[in-house]
Short mmCIF file of C-alpha atoms and ligand atoms in Angstrom, two decimals:
data_model
loop_
_atom_site.label_atom_id
_atom_site.label_comp_id
_atom_site.label_asym_id
_atom_site.label_seq_id
_atom_site.Cartn_x
_atom_site.Cartn_y
_atom_site.Cartn_z
CA MET A 1277 84.04 58.45 -79.83
CA PRO A 1278 80.88 59.62 -78.05
CA GLN A 1279 79.22 62.89 -78.93
CA ILE A 1280 77.93 64.54 -75.77
CA LYS A 1281 76.35 67.81 -74.71
CA ALA A 1282 78.53 70.16 -72.67
CA ALA A 1283 78.33 73.73 -71.36
CA ILE A 1284 81.28 75.67 -72.76
CA CYS A 1285 82.90 78.93 -71.66
CA ARG A 1286 84.22 80.66 -74.79
CA GLU A 1287 84.72 84.09 -73.24
CA PHE A 1288 85.23 85.11 -69.59
CA GLY A 1289 82.20 86.85 -68.12
CA GLN A 1290 79.81 85.54 -70.78
CA PRO A 1291 77.07 82.89 -70.39
CA LEU A 1292 78.05 79.28 -71.08
CA THR A 1293 76.92 77.84 -74.41
CA ILE A 1294 75.46 74.35 -74.71
CA GLU A 1295 77.22 72.56 -77.57
CA THR A 1296 77.68 69.04 -78.87
CA VAL A 1297 81.29 67.99 -78.31
CA THR A 1298 83.44 64.92 -78.75
CA LEU A 1299 84.80 63.00 -75.77
CA ALA A 1300 87.79 60.72 -76.38
CA ALA A 1301 87.69 57.15 -75.10
CA PRO A 1302 89.47 56.49 -71.79
CA LYS A 1303 93.19 55.83 -72.15
CA MET A 1304 95.47 53.85 -69.82
CA GLY A 1305 94.36 54.37 -66.22
CA GLU A 1306 91.35 56.49 -67.19
CA ILE A 1307 87.65 56.04 -66.57
CA GLU A 1308 84.61 57.33 -68.47
CA VAL A 1309 81.75 58.29 -66.18
CA THR A 1310 78.24 59.04 -67.41
CA LEU A 1311 77.20 61.82 -65.06
CA LYS A 1312 73.99 61.84 -63.07
CA ALA A 1313 74.70 65.03 -61.12
CA CYS A 1314 77.18 67.91 -61.02
CA ALA A 1315 76.94 70.65 -58.41
CA ILE A 1316 77.87 74.26 -59.10
CA CYS A 1317 80.71 75.59 -56.94
CA HIS A 1318 81.86 79.19 -56.49
CA SER A 1319 85.18 78.09 -57.99
CA ASP A 1320 83.41 77.40 -61.30
CA ILE A 1321 82.07 80.95 -61.21
CA SER A 1322 85.46 82.46 -60.35
CA TYR A 1323 86.96 80.67 -63.35
CA MET A 1324 84.06 81.73 -65.63
CA ASP A 1325 84.60 85.32 -64.56
CA GLY A 1326 88.32 85.11 -65.38
CA ALA A 1327 89.30 85.70 -61.74
CA TRP A 1328 92.02 83.06 -61.87
CA GLY A 1329 92.88 83.14 -65.59
CA GLY A 1330 93.17 79.81 -67.37
CA THR A 1331 92.74 78.38 -70.85
CA LEU A 1332 89.67 78.96 -73.06
CA PRO A 1333 87.44 77.56 -74.44
CA ALA A 1334 86.85 75.42 -71.38
CA VAL A 1335 84.34 73.09 -69.78
CA TYR A 1336 84.01 73.76 -66.03
CA GLY A 1337 82.22 71.70 -63.40
CA HIS A 1338 84.06 69.58 -60.83
CA GLU A 1339 81.59 68.29 -58.22
CA ALA A 1340 80.23 65.26 -60.00
CA ALA A 1341 78.78 61.81 -59.50
CA GLY A 1342 77.69 59.21 -62.02
CA VAL A 1343 78.05 55.67 -63.29
CA VAL A 1344 81.18 54.14 -64.84
CA SER A 1345 80.45 53.65 -68.55
CA ALA A 1346 83.91 52.70 -69.90
CA VAL A 1347 87.29 51.84 -68.40
CA GLY A 1348 90.76 52.15 -69.89
CA GLU A 1349 93.52 49.61 -69.56
CA GLY A 1350 95.08 49.18 -66.14
CA VAL A 1351 92.13 50.52 -64.14
CA ARG A 1352 91.74 48.86 -60.75
CA GLY A 1353 89.00 49.01 -58.15
CA VAL A 1354 86.06 50.13 -60.29
CA ALA A 1355 84.14 48.42 -63.08
CA MET A 1356 81.42 49.20 -65.61
CA GLY A 1357 78.16 50.14 -63.92
CA ASP A 1358 79.68 51.19 -60.58
CA PRO A 1359 78.30 54.39 -59.03
CA VAL A 1360 81.18 56.78 -58.32
CA VAL A 1361 81.95 60.27 -57.11
CA VAL A 1362 84.31 62.19 -59.42
CA THR A 1363 86.66 64.72 -57.81
CA LEU A 1364 89.16 67.20 -59.25
CA ILE A 1365 91.98 65.68 -57.18
CA ARG A 1366 94.22 64.03 -59.77
CA ALA A 1367 97.25 62.45 -58.14
CA CYS A 1368 100.18 60.54 -59.65
CA GLY A 1369 100.62 58.40 -56.52
CA THR A 1370 104.42 58.40 -56.69
CA CYS A 1371 105.72 61.99 -56.22
CA PRO A 1372 106.98 63.02 -52.75
CA SER A 1373 103.65 64.68 -51.85
CA CYS A 1374 101.52 61.72 -52.94
CA ALA A 1375 103.88 59.23 -51.32
CA GLY A 1376 103.85 61.36 -48.16
CA GLY A 1377 100.08 61.14 -47.90
CA LYS A 1378 99.16 64.51 -49.43
CA PRO A 1379 97.69 63.77 -52.84
CA VAL A 1380 95.98 67.20 -52.95
CA ALA A 1381 99.50 68.62 -53.23
CA CYS A 1382 100.56 66.25 -56.05
CA GLU A 1383 103.65 67.69 -57.73
CA THR A 1384 103.16 66.09 -61.13
CA GLY A 1385 101.80 68.29 -63.91
CA PHE A 1386 99.15 66.71 -66.12
CA GLU A 1387 98.36 67.81 -69.66
CA GLY A 1388 95.89 66.96 -72.36
CA SER A 1389 92.13 66.97 -72.60
CA PRO A 1390 89.67 64.35 -73.86
CA LEU A 1391 87.35 67.11 -75.15
CA SER A 1392 87.10 68.72 -78.59
CA ASP A 1393 84.37 70.84 -80.15
CA ALA A 1394 82.25 70.23 -83.26
CA ASP A 1395 85.03 71.67 -85.46
CA GLY A 1396 87.60 69.37 -83.88
CA ALA A 1397 89.26 72.21 -81.95
CA PRO A 1398 90.52 71.27 -78.47
CA LEU A 1399 88.49 72.20 -75.40
CA HIS A 1400 90.17 72.66 -72.03
CA GLN A 1401 89.06 70.12 -69.40
CA ALA A 1402 88.97 72.53 -66.47
CA MET A 1403 90.04 71.23 -63.06
CA TYR A 1404 90.81 67.84 -64.68
CA THR A 1405 87.08 67.14 -64.74
CA GLY A 1406 84.87 69.11 -67.19
CA GLY A 1407 81.74 68.11 -65.28
CA PHE A 1408 79.27 70.46 -66.96
CA ALA A 1409 78.83 67.72 -69.56
CA GLU A 1410 76.90 64.50 -69.95
CA ARG A 1411 80.05 62.39 -69.55
CA VAL A 1412 83.61 62.86 -68.36
CA VAL A 1413 86.85 60.97 -68.85
CA VAL A 1414 89.09 61.27 -65.79
CA ASP A 1415 92.10 59.59 -64.20
CA GLN A 1416 91.27 56.71 -61.85
CA SER A 1417 92.89 58.60 -58.96
CA GLN A 1418 89.97 61.07 -59.09
CA VAL A 1419 87.21 58.53 -58.53
CA VAL A 1420 85.78 56.77 -55.47
CA LYS A 1421 83.22 53.96 -55.67
CA LEU A 1422 79.94 54.60 -53.84
CA SER A 1423 77.36 52.43 -52.15
CA ASP A 1424 73.87 52.33 -53.68
CA ALA A 1425 72.39 53.91 -50.56
CA ILE A 1426 73.33 57.47 -51.50
CA SER A 1427 71.61 59.52 -54.20
CA MET A 1428 73.78 60.84 -57.02
CA GLU A 1429 72.81 64.45 -56.23
CA SER A 1430 73.91 64.11 -52.61
CA ALA A 1431 77.04 62.19 -53.60
CA SER A 1432 78.14 64.93 -56.00
CA LEU A 1433 78.55 67.31 -53.07
CA LEU A 1434 81.22 65.02 -51.63
CA ALA A 1435 83.48 65.89 -54.57
CA CYS A 1436 84.36 69.38 -53.34
CA GLY A 1437 82.30 71.43 -50.87
CA VAL A 1438 81.87 68.73 -48.23
CA ILE A 1439 85.40 67.32 -48.27
CA THR A 1440 86.84 70.86 -48.29
CA GLY A 1441 84.90 71.94 -45.19
CA VAL A 1442 84.95 68.73 -43.17
CA GLY A 1443 88.52 67.96 -44.21
CA ALA A 1444 89.76 71.40 -43.11
CA VAL A 1445 88.58 70.53 -39.59
CA VAL A 1446 89.79 66.95 -39.28
CA ASN A 1447 92.84 66.95 -41.58
CA ALA A 1448 94.16 70.54 -41.56
CA ALA A 1449 93.26 71.70 -38.03
CA HIS A 1450 93.40 68.23 -36.40
CA LEU A 1451 90.62 69.46 -34.13
CA ARG A 1452 90.33 67.73 -30.75
CA ALA A 1453 87.06 67.14 -28.89
CA GLY A 1454 86.31 70.06 -26.59
CA GLN A 1455 88.08 72.73 -28.62
CA ASP A 1456 86.41 75.95 -29.70
CA VAL A 1457 85.84 76.90 -33.30
CA VAL A 1458 84.86 79.96 -35.33
CA VAL A 1459 83.70 79.52 -38.91
CA ILE A 1460 83.65 82.69 -41.00
CA GLY A 1461 81.09 82.32 -43.79
CA ALA A 1462 78.10 79.97 -43.59
CA GLY A 1463 77.98 79.09 -47.31
CA GLY A 1464 78.53 75.75 -49.01
CA VAL A 1465 82.00 75.19 -47.53
CA GLY A 1466 81.34 76.96 -44.22
CA LEU A 1467 78.34 74.78 -43.40
CA ASN A 1468 80.57 71.75 -43.90
CA ALA A 1469 83.30 73.14 -41.65
CA ILE A 1470 80.53 73.63 -39.08
CA GLN A 1471 79.26 70.09 -39.34
CA GLY A 1472 82.85 68.81 -39.42
CA ALA A 1473 83.47 70.61 -36.12
CA ARG A 1474 80.31 69.07 -34.67
CA ILE A 1475 81.42 65.59 -35.77
CA ALA A 1476 84.90 66.21 -34.32
CA GLY A 1477 83.38 67.11 -30.94
CA ALA A 1478 83.96 70.87 -30.77
CA ARG A 1479 82.64 72.54 -27.62
CA ARG A 1480 81.47 75.85 -29.11
CA ILE A 1481 81.03 76.42 -32.84
CA VAL A 1482 80.49 80.08 -33.66
CA ALA A 1483 79.26 80.92 -37.15
CA VAL A 1484 80.04 84.40 -38.47
CA ASP A 1485 78.14 85.63 -41.52
CA MET A 1486 76.62 88.77 -43.02
CA SER A 1487 73.13 87.27 -43.07
CA GLU A 1488 70.79 86.31 -40.21
CA GLU A 1489 69.19 83.77 -42.53
CA LYS A 1490 72.51 81.98 -43.09
CA LEU A 1491 73.24 82.04 -39.34
CA ALA A 1492 69.92 80.26 -38.80
CA ILE A 1493 70.91 77.59 -41.35
CA ALA A 1494 74.33 77.34 -39.67
CA ARG A 1495 72.60 76.34 -36.42
CA GLU A 1496 70.85 73.49 -38.24
CA PHE A 1497 74.29 72.20 -39.26
CA GLY A 1498 75.69 72.36 -35.73
CA ALA A 1499 76.67 75.95 -34.94
CA THR A 1500 76.06 76.64 -31.25
CA ASP A 1501 76.21 80.41 -31.71
CA GLY A 1502 75.90 82.96 -34.50
CA VAL A 1503 77.47 86.39 -34.87
CA LEU A 1504 76.70 88.93 -37.58
CA ALA A 1505 79.85 89.88 -39.48
CA THR A 1506 78.38 93.36 -39.91
CA ASP A 1507 78.55 93.99 -36.13
CA GLU A 1508 81.36 96.23 -34.97
CA LYS A 1509 84.31 94.02 -33.93
CA PRO A 1510 82.33 90.77 -34.26
CA TRP A 1511 85.15 88.80 -32.58
CA ARG A 1512 84.06 90.31 -29.25
CA ALA A 1513 80.65 88.62 -29.46
CA ALA A 1514 82.29 85.39 -30.66
CA LYS A 1515 84.72 85.37 -27.73
CA LYS A 1516 81.87 86.10 -25.34
CA ALA A 1517 79.99 83.08 -26.66
CA MET A 1518 83.05 80.84 -26.27
CA GLY A 1519 84.23 82.38 -22.99
CA ARG A 1520 87.69 82.53 -24.60
CA GLY A 1521 89.36 82.76 -28.00
CA ALA A 1522 89.02 80.04 -30.62
CA ASP A 1523 91.46 77.18 -31.05
CA ALA A 1524 90.72 77.24 -34.78
CA VAL A 1525 89.20 79.86 -37.08
CA PHE A 1526 88.13 78.67 -40.52
CA VAL A 1527 87.89 81.38 -43.18
CA THR A 1528 85.63 79.95 -45.87
CA VAL A 1529 84.88 83.14 -47.83
CA GLY A 1530 86.85 85.02 -50.48
CA ALA A 1531 86.47 88.51 -48.97
CA ILE A 1532 89.81 89.94 -47.87
CA PRO A 1533 88.57 91.75 -44.70
CA ALA A 1534 87.69 88.32 -43.32
CA TYR A 1535 91.34 87.25 -43.68
CA ASP A 1536 92.68 90.49 -42.20
CA LYS A 1537 90.57 90.11 -39.06
CA ALA A 1538 90.58 86.33 -38.60
CA PRO A 1539 93.45 86.26 -36.02
CA GLN A 1540 91.35 88.52 -33.75
CA TYR A 1541 89.14 85.53 -32.93
CA LEU A 1542 92.02 83.28 -31.80
CA THR A 1543 93.18 82.19 -28.38
CA ASN A 1544 96.94 81.93 -27.75
CA GLY A 1545 98.32 79.06 -29.78
CA GLY A 1546 95.28 78.98 -32.07
CA ARG A 1547 95.30 78.54 -35.82
CA VAL A 1548 93.66 80.36 -38.72
CA ILE A 1549 92.83 77.83 -41.44
CA MET A 1550 92.45 79.56 -44.82
CA VAL A 1551 89.97 77.61 -46.90
CA GLY A 1552 88.33 80.24 -49.12
CA MET A 1553 89.69 81.16 -52.52
CA PRO A 1554 90.06 84.93 -53.05
CA HIS A 1555 90.78 86.20 -56.56
CA SER A 1556 94.38 86.05 -57.77
CA GLY A 1557 96.39 89.07 -56.64
CA ALA A 1558 94.18 89.89 -53.64
CA MET A 1559 96.43 90.62 -50.65
CA SER A 1560 95.90 90.44 -46.88
CA THR A 1561 97.90 91.96 -44.02
CA TYR A 1562 98.67 90.57 -40.58
CA GLU A 1563 100.88 91.49 -37.65
CA PRO A 1564 103.84 89.08 -37.51
CA VAL A 1565 104.80 89.97 -33.94
CA MET A 1566 101.41 88.74 -32.77
CA LEU A 1567 102.08 85.30 -34.20
CA ALA A 1568 105.44 85.12 -32.48
CA ALA A 1569 104.17 86.48 -29.17
CA THR A 1570 101.12 84.21 -28.99
CA GLY A 1571 102.28 81.10 -30.83
CA GLN A 1572 99.42 81.53 -33.25
CA GLY A 1573 99.59 80.25 -36.80
CA MET A 1574 98.02 80.66 -40.21
CA VAL A 1575 97.77 77.77 -42.64
CA GLY A 1576 96.16 77.20 -46.01
CA SER A 1577 94.06 74.11 -46.67
CA LYS A 1578 93.36 72.89 -50.18
CA MET A 1579 90.40 70.53 -50.71
CA GLY A 1580 90.39 69.70 -47.00
CA ASP A 1581 93.76 67.93 -47.39
CA VAL A 1582 91.70 64.85 -48.15
CA VAL A 1583 92.81 61.42 -49.20
CA ILE A 1584 89.67 60.57 -51.14
CA ALA A 1585 89.93 56.78 -50.85
CA ARG A 1586 90.19 57.15 -47.08
CA ASP A 1587 87.87 60.10 -46.39
CA ILE A 1588 84.93 59.82 -48.79
CA PRO A 1589 83.86 56.33 -47.60
CA TRP A 1590 83.70 57.39 -43.94
CA MET A 1591 81.75 60.50 -44.88
CA VAL A 1592 79.25 58.34 -46.80
CA ASP A 1593 78.93 56.09 -43.75
CA LEU A 1594 78.26 59.07 -41.47
CA TYR A 1595 75.66 60.27 -43.98
CA GLU A 1596 73.96 56.88 -43.89
CA GLN A 1597 73.93 57.07 -40.08
CA GLY A 1598 72.34 60.52 -40.23
CA ARG A 1599 75.42 62.22 -38.77
CA LEU A 1600 76.55 64.11 -41.89
CA LYS A 1601 73.98 66.26 -43.70
CA LEU A 1602 74.11 66.16 -47.49
CA ASP A 1603 70.51 66.25 -48.78
CA GLU A 1604 69.93 69.43 -46.78
CA LEU A 1605 72.78 71.17 -48.65
CA ILE A 1606 70.90 71.07 -51.96
CA SER A 1607 68.88 74.18 -52.72
CA GLY A 1608 67.88 73.51 -56.34
CA ARG A 1609 67.97 70.98 -59.17
CA TRP A 1610 68.43 72.12 -62.77
CA SER A 1611 68.95 70.61 -66.22
CA LEU A 1612 72.15 71.21 -68.20
CA GLU A 1613 70.16 73.54 -70.49
CA GLN A 1614 69.29 75.66 -67.44
CA ILE A 1615 72.90 76.00 -66.31
CA ASN A 1616 73.14 79.77 -66.77
CA GLU A 1617 70.01 80.26 -64.65
CA ALA A 1618 71.43 77.91 -62.01
CA ILE A 1619 74.70 79.86 -61.99
CA ALA A 1620 72.82 83.16 -61.68
CA ASP A 1621 70.97 81.72 -58.68
CA THR A 1622 74.28 80.62 -57.09
CA ARG A 1623 75.66 84.14 -57.61
CA THR A 1624 72.93 85.57 -55.39
CA GLY A 1625 74.95 84.08 -52.53
CA SER A 1626 72.43 81.53 -51.36
CA ALA A 1627 73.92 79.31 -48.67
CA LYS A 1628 73.54 76.00 -50.40
CA ARG A 1629 74.31 74.14 -53.60
CA ASN A 1630 72.56 74.13 -56.96
CA VAL A 1631 72.93 70.78 -58.70
CA ILE A 1632 72.76 70.02 -62.43
CA VAL A 1633 70.85 66.76 -62.79
CA PHE A 1634 71.29 64.72 -65.98
CA GLY A 1635 68.36 62.77 -67.39
ZN1 ZN B 1907 84.49 73.29 -55.83
ZN1 ZN B 1908 101.81 63.01 -57.10
#
């Protein structure tokens, strides 16, 4: 069994420790991927901070890309040496949700971890991936084969941030060309909701963020207008820019005031799509009579409701055509040894993604 380096969380709120760990060989239906890149997501940080609980010690990291280095029995569609993106979406393929086309809502519970530490004690494979490590062993449902035309660093972003943002627009909101959109938060997921809205043919795309700098970046990704969230009643400026209320408002941040106020941006019949991941226990309030009187709705969207085998290939194709920005989402490249510095940089709230690059 291979010995690999991994970044381990042994205590919530503490830096990760780089340790040599053991990775079990792939079992039936599993694939070993030697990672080339793994991006850092705010979800990794929320887990590290204990915001959502979970088992320790654990290996986080779930936005990964690499090369298939071993395959278990019964694996179809990928072979040794194939470049792949590795996602956290593990799906059984046969439960009612999977069979109904919603693998992100798979109802089957999965247990077990291929990881153990130097003393042989089990390590939790967080988010079914454990991507802050030189290699991962994952279920074949989590993997999509890539073309050679895309770099591993750019491909890693497709595993979470990009599919979550773009998928919220095309799969959760079913946006039609000509509709108007507000995106609250111009961070890693927000920028992808913005470019998803541009790809889907939105008329006006209004970015709302606390920072002028992020609003400027939002315009590069397709926002037609920007509104500072710190303005008094920012929905007024957003509605002025659109000439009406929004058909869809995407909340891509974790801050509760953004959820409380999101319906204010809507037109009659519009939808709030909740994409961000506030800490467990955080509560929001809304006015039910407004939903009934206006036909408005609020819906959650997990991982962009993607079907990875369907959605990742078309996103790669749009990237190759220059219609989906990926390279521009990367703000820094770091080694695994530098992971705590990379995480600290991500915590500063920079708009884009830091990527761990493996040698
Ligand atoms: Zn993520
Ligand atoms: Zn399932």
